[in-house]
CSV table of C-alpha atoms in Angstrom, one decimal:
chain,number,residue,atom,x,y,z
A,29,MET,CA,130.9,59.9,64.8
A,30,LYS,CA,130.5,60.8,68.8
A,31,THR,CA,127.7,61.5,71.1
A,32,ASN,CA,126.1,64.6,71.0
A,33,LEU,CA,124.2,66.1,74.0
A,34,GLU,CA,121.1,65.8,71.6
A,35,CYS,CA,121.1,62.2,71.5
A,36,ILE,CA,120.4,61.9,75.2
A,37,PRO,CA,116.8,62.8,75.1
A,38,CYS,CA,116.3,60.8,71.9
A,39,LEU,CA,117.7,57.8,73.8
A,40,PHE,CA,115.0,58.4,76.7
A,41,GLU,CA,112.3,58.7,74.1
A,42,GLN,CA,113.7,55.3,72.6
A,43,ALA,CA,113.6,53.7,76.0
A,44,LEU,CA,110.0,54.9,77.0
A,45,ARG,CA,108.5,53.7,73.9
A,46,THR,CA,110.4,50.2,73.9
A,47,ALA,CA,109.3,49.8,77.7
A,48,MET,CA,105.6,50.5,77.0
A,49,MET,CA,105.5,48.2,74.1
A,50,VAL,CA,106.6,45.2,76.6
A,51,THR,CA,105.1,45.7,79.6
A,52,GLN,CA,102.2,48.2,81.8
A,53,ASP,CA,104.1,48.2,84.8
A,54,GLU,CA,104.5,51.5,85.4
A,55,GLN,CA,107.3,50.8,88.2
A,56,LYS,CA,109.3,48.8,85.5
A,57,ILE,CA,108.9,51.4,83.0
A,58,LYS,CA,109.8,54.3,85.7
A,59,GLN,CA,112.7,52.1,86.5
A,60,VAL,CA,113.8,52.2,82.7
A,61,GLN,CA,114.1,55.5,82.8
A,62,ASP,CA,115.9,56.3,86.0
A,63,GLU,CA,118.5,53.6,85.4
A,64,LEU,CA,119.1,55.4,81.8
A,65,GLY,CA,119.8,58.4,83.9
A,66,GLU,CA,122.4,56.9,85.9
A,67,ILE,CA,124.1,54.8,82.6
A,68,ILE,CA,124.4,58.4,81.0
A,69,LYS,CA,126.3,59.6,84.0
A,70,GLU,CA,128.9,57.1,83.0
A,71,ILE,CA,129.0,57.4,79.3
A,72,SER,CA,131.8,59.6,77.5
A,73,LEU,CA,130.6,62.1,74.9
A,74,GLU,CA,133.9,60.9,72.9
A,75,SER,CA,132.1,57.3,72.3
A,76,THR,CA,129.8,56.7,69.5
A,77,PRO,CA,126.0,56.9,69.7
A,78,PRO,CA,125.2,53.1,69.1
A,79,MET,CA,127.9,52.2,72.2
A,80,LEU,CA,125.2,54.5,74.5
A,81,ALA,CA,122.2,52.6,72.6
A,82,LYS,CA,123.7,49.3,73.4
A,83,LYS,CA,123.7,50.0,77.1
A,84,MET,CA,120.1,51.6,76.8
A,85,TYR,CA,118.4,48.5,75.4
A,86,GLU,CA,120.3,46.0,77.5
A,87,ASN,CA,118.8,47.8,80.5
A,88,VAL,CA,115.4,47.8,79.0
A,89,ALA,CA,115.8,44.0,78.5
A,90,LEU,CA,117.1,43.2,82.1
A,91,ILE,CA,114.2,45.5,83.7
A,92,THR,CA,111.3,43.9,81.5
A,93,GLY,CA,112.7,40.4,81.0
A,94,LYS,CA,112.1,40.9,77.3
A,95,GLU,CA,115.6,40.3,75.4
A,96,ASP,CA,114.0,40.9,72.0
A,97,PRO,CA,110.9,43.2,72.2
A,98,TYR,CA,111.1,43.9,69.0
A,99,GLN,CA,110.9,39.8,67.5
A,100,GLU,CA,107.5,39.8,66.4
A,101,LEU,CA,107.8,43.4,64.7
A,102,LYS,CA,111.3,42.1,63.0
A,103,HIS,CA,109.3,39.1,61.5
A,104,LYS,CA,106.1,41.0,60.5
A,105,SER,CA,108.6,43.6,58.4
A,106,THR,CA,110.4,41.0,56.8
A,107,LEU,CA,107.1,39.3,55.7
A,108,GLU,CA,105.9,42.7,54.4
A,109,ALA,CA,109.2,43.4,52.6
A,110,LEU,CA,109.1,39.8,51.0
A,111,ALA,CA,105.4,40.2,49.8
A,112,LEU,CA,107.2,43.3,47.6
A,113,TYR,CA,109.9,41.5,46.7
A,114,PRO,CA,108.7,40.5,43.1
A,115,SER,CA,107.2,43.7,42.4
A,116,VAL,CA,110.3,45.5,43.3
A,117,LYS,CA,112.4,43.0,41.1
A,118,GLU,CA,110.5,43.8,38.1
A,119,GLN,CA,110.9,47.6,38.7
A,120,VAL,CA,114.6,47.3,38.8
A,121,SER,CA,114.9,44.8,35.9
A,122,ARG,CA,112.6,47.2,33.7
A,123,SER,CA,114.9,50.5,35.0
A,124,ILE,CA,117.3,52.1,32.6
A,125,ASP,CA,119.8,51.4,35.6
A,126,PRO,CA,118.8,48.1,37.3
A,127,LEU,CA,121.9,48.8,39.8
A,128,LEU,CA,121.1,52.6,40.5
A,129,THR,CA,117.2,51.5,41.0
A,130,ALA,CA,118.3,48.7,43.2
A,131,ALA,CA,120.3,50.8,45.4
A,132,LYS,CA,117.5,53.2,45.5
A,133,PHE,CA,115.1,50.3,46.9
A,134,ALA,CA,118.0,49.4,49.4
A,135,ALA,CA,118.4,53.0,50.5
A,136,ILE,CA,114.6,53.1,50.7
A,137,GLY,CA,114.3,49.8,52.5
A,138,ASN,CA,116.2,51.7,55.8
A,139,VAL,CA,113.0,53.4,56.5
A,140,ILE,CA,112.2,50.2,58.5
A,141,ASP,CA,113.8,51.3,61.8
A,142,PHE,CA,111.9,51.0,65.1
A,143,GLY,CA,114.4,53.0,67.1
A,144,VAL,CA,113.8,56.1,65.3
A,145,ASN,CA,110.8,55.7,62.6
A,146,HIS,CA,108.2,53.7,64.5
A,147,GLY,CA,105.4,55.1,62.6
A,148,TYR,CA,107.2,54.3,59.0
A,149,GLY,CA,105.0,53.7,55.9
A,150,LEU,CA,106.9,51.3,53.8
A,151,LEU,CA,104.6,50.6,50.7
A,152,ASP,CA,104.3,54.5,50.6
A,153,GLU,CA,108.2,54.7,50.5
A,154,ILE,CA,108.6,52.3,47.8
A,155,ASN,CA,105.8,53.7,45.3
A,156,ASP,CA,107.6,56.7,45.8
A,157,VAL,CA,111.1,55.5,45.1
A,158,LEU,CA,111.5,56.5,41.4
A,159,THR,CA,111.0,59.8,41.9
A,160,ARG,CA,113.4,60.3,45.0
A,161,GLU,CA,116.9,61.6,44.1
A,162,PHE,CA,119.9,61.4,46.6
A,163,GLY,CA,120.8,64.3,49.0
A,164,VAL,CA,124.6,62.9,48.2
A,165,PHE,CA,125.2,61.0,45.2
A,166,ASP,CA,128.7,59.3,45.0
A,167,TYR,CA,127.4,56.8,42.3
A,168,GLY,CA,130.1,57.3,40.1
A,169,ALA,CA,132.5,56.4,42.5
A,170,PHE,CA,130.2,53.3,43.6
A,171,LYS,CA,130.2,52.0,40.2
A,172,GLU,CA,134.0,52.3,39.7
A,173,HIS,CA,134.9,50.7,43.3
A,174,LEU,CA,132.3,48.0,42.6
A,175,SER,CA,133.8,47.2,39.0
A,176,LYS,CA,137.4,46.5,40.5
A,177,ALA,CA,136.2,44.5,43.6
A,178,ASN,CA,136.1,40.9,43.6
A,179,GLU,CA,135.0,40.4,47.7
A,180,VAL,CA,132.2,42.8,48.7
A,181,LEU,CA,131.3,43.3,52.6
A,182,TYR,CA,128.1,44.5,53.0
A,183,ILE,CA,127.0,45.5,56.6
A,184,GLY,CA,123.2,45.2,57.4
A,185,ASP,CA,121.2,47.3,59.3
A,186,ASN,CA,117.4,46.6,60.0
A,187,ALA,CA,114.9,43.6,59.7
A,188,GLY,CA,112.8,43.8,56.6
A,189,GLU,CA,115.4,46.5,55.0
A,190,SER,CA,117.5,43.1,54.3
A,191,VAL,CA,115.0,41.7,51.6
A,192,PHE,CA,116.1,45.0,49.8
A,193,ASP,CA,119.6,44.4,50.8
A,194,ARG,CA,119.2,41.1,48.7
A,195,ILE,CA,118.0,42.7,45.7
A,196,LEU,CA,121.2,44.9,45.7
A,197,ILE,CA,123.3,42.2,45.9
A,198,GLU,CA,121.6,40.2,42.9
A,199,GLU,CA,122.2,43.4,40.9
A,200,MET,CA,125.9,43.7,42.0
A,201,GLY,CA,126.8,40.4,40.9
A,202,LYS,CA,129.9,39.8,43.2
A,203,ASN,CA,131.1,37.7,46.2
A,204,VAL,CA,129.5,39.0,49.1
A,205,THR,CA,129.8,38.6,52.9
A,206,TYR,CA,126.7,40.3,54.7
A,207,VAL,CA,127.1,41.3,58.2
A,208,VAL,CA,124.3,40.9,60.7
A,209,ARG,CA,124.2,41.8,64.5
A,210,GLY,CA,125.7,39.3,66.9
A,211,GLY,CA,122.5,39.6,69.3
A,212,PRO,CA,119.2,41.4,69.2
A,213,VAL,CA,119.0,45.0,69.4
A,214,ILE,CA,115.8,47.0,68.4
A,215,ASN,CA,114.7,45.8,65.1
A,216,ASP,CA,118.3,45.3,63.8
A,217,VAL,CA,119.1,42.4,61.3
A,218,THR,CA,120.1,39.1,63.2
A,219,LEU,CA,121.1,35.9,61.4
A,220,LYS,CA,117.5,34.6,62.0
A,221,GLU,CA,115.8,37.4,59.9
A,222,ALA,CA,118.7,37.3,57.3
A,223,LEU,CA,117.7,33.5,56.7
A,224,GLN,CA,114.2,34.7,56.8
A,225,ALA,CA,114.9,37.4,54.1
A,226,GLY,CA,117.0,35.0,51.9
A,227,ILE,CA,120.4,36.4,52.2
A,228,ASP,CA,121.8,33.2,52.6
A,229,THR,CA,121.3,32.7,48.7
A,230,VAL,CA,123.1,35.5,47.5
A,231,ALA,CA,125.5,36.1,50.1
A,232,THR,CA,128.0,34.2,53.3
A,233,ILE,CA,126.6,35.6,56.1
A,234,ILE,CA,128.8,36.4,59.5
A,235,SER,CA,128.1,38.9,62.4
A,236,THR,CA,129.5,41.3,64.2
A,237,GLY,CA,130.6,39.6,67.3
A,238,THR,CA,127.9,42.0,69.4
A,239,ASN,CA,124.8,43.0,69.8
A,240,ILE,CA,125.6,47.0,69.5
A,241,PRO,CA,123.2,48.5,67.1
A,242,GLY,CA,126.2,49.5,64.9
A,243,ALA,CA,129.4,48.3,63.6
A,244,VAL,CA,131.9,49.7,66.3
A,245,THR,CA,135.1,47.8,65.2
A,246,GLU,CA,136.8,48.0,68.6
A,247,PHE,CA,134.3,45.7,70.0
A,248,CYS,CA,133.2,43.7,67.1
A,249,GLY,CA,134.6,40.1,66.6
A,250,SER,CA,137.4,38.5,64.7
A,251,GLU,CA,135.6,37.2,62.2
A,252,PHE,CA,134.2,40.5,61.3
A,253,ASN,CA,137.2,42.8,61.6
A,254,ALA,CA,139.4,40.5,59.1
A,255,ALA,CA,136.2,40.9,56.4
A,256,PHE,CA,136.5,44.4,57.3
A,257,GLN,CA,140.1,45.1,56.5
A,258,LYS,CA,140.4,42.5,53.7
A,259,SER,CA,137.5,43.2,51.8
A,260,ASP,CA,138.2,45.3,48.2
A,261,MET,CA,134.9,47.1,48.9
A,262,VAL,CA,132.5,47.9,52.1
A,263,ILE,CA,129.3,48.7,51.9
A,264,SER,CA,127.4,50.0,55.2
A,265,LYS,CA,123.6,50.4,55.7
A,266,GLY,CA,122.0,52.9,57.7
A,267,GLN,CA,122.3,55.7,60.2
A,268,GLY,CA,123.8,53.2,63.3
A,269,ASN,CA,126.5,51.9,61.1
A,270,TYR,CA,127.1,55.4,59.8
A,271,GLU,CA,127.4,56.7,63.4
A,272,SER,CA,129.9,53.9,64.3
A,273,LEU,CA,132.0,54.0,60.7
A,274,SER,CA,132.3,57.4,59.5
A,275,ASP,CA,135.5,58.0,61.3
A,276,GLU,CA,137.4,55.1,59.9
A,277,GLU,CA,140.2,55.3,57.4
A,278,ARG,CA,139.2,52.9,54.8
A,279,SER,CA,137.4,53.4,52.0
A,280,ILE,CA,133.6,52.8,52.9
A,281,PHE,CA,130.2,53.5,51.0
A,282,PHE,CA,127.4,54.8,53.5
A,283,LEU,CA,123.8,53.9,52.1
A,284,LEU,CA,121.1,55.3,54.4
A,285,ILE,CA,118.1,57.5,54.8
A,286,VAL,CA,119.2,60.4,57.2
A,287,LYS,CA,117.0,60.1,60.2
A,288,CYS,CA,118.6,62.7,62.5
A,289,ASN,CA,119.5,66.6,62.3
A,290,LEU,CA,122.5,65.8,63.7
A,291,VAL,CA,123.6,63.4,61.1
A,292,ALA,CA,122.0,65.4,58.4
A,293,GLU,CA,124.1,68.4,59.4
A,294,GLU,CA,127.2,66.3,59.4
A,295,ILE,CA,126.9,64.8,56.0
A,296,GLY,CA,125.4,68.0,54.8
A,297,VAL,CA,121.8,67.2,53.7
A,298,GLN,CA,118.1,67.2,55.2
A,299,LYS,CA,116.9,64.9,57.5
A,300,GLY,CA,114.9,62.5,55.1
A,301,GLU,CA,117.1,62.4,52.3
A,302,LEU,CA,118.8,59.4,50.7
A,303,VAL,CA,122.4,59.4,50.9
A,304,LEU,CA,125.0,57.4,48.9
A,305,LYS,CA,128.2,58.5,50.4
A,306,GLY,CA,131.8,57.3,49.8
A,307,ILE,CA,134.9,57.9,52.2
A,308,ASN,CA,138.2,57.6,51.7
């Protein structure tokens, strides 16, 4: 997915919010905004939104001296999700279709996104999960691909959300490789948060090899790209990964909550809807 002009004010808002979270120095906050303007001048609209976001968050870190501004929030959101793990597991096991229910919880977990959804209410979303419907629901194809797959590549998105990814992985019963970011960016899951969530108990963990908030294959490491090509099935979580991978030629299943009008328009749903979409 290419960068749209409407992405630019969104990035300025994210930059301002992040800078104000880590510093009260108004000169530094203004510098973040000023330098983002310079960065945008050099960015091609042919690039993906996560590429622009990477440069913006690196700039915030450089100016404020905070390499991982969301570190405490990532830890807290993972603890919050872990506290819900037993009750979610029980709901999944009692449901008519445990795989579907686990997929719903995994999609709902995508609400934990401090980049665009800093006022999320996880408990409210979880309590509402069984009545939520998908705007796009390629579940039949998802089950068919899963039944034939031996090796599944599962590309994670946010910290905390990964707890619900774990539940879906447990229900899938396949050999899974779970992908985290190669370095801190926004509240995206890294190795540290994946281990906290217990992902290592259900999957092999690898990284994209980069701190781009999305799996942009041309900038990912060789380990990721090899797994991406050889896996029988790819599950991609979240909007950043959708923006990065929606133009890829291989078969991918995207599982997310749509958080922006541009992505909603491209997929053909309303902002805020759950999506399970297969391509190719």
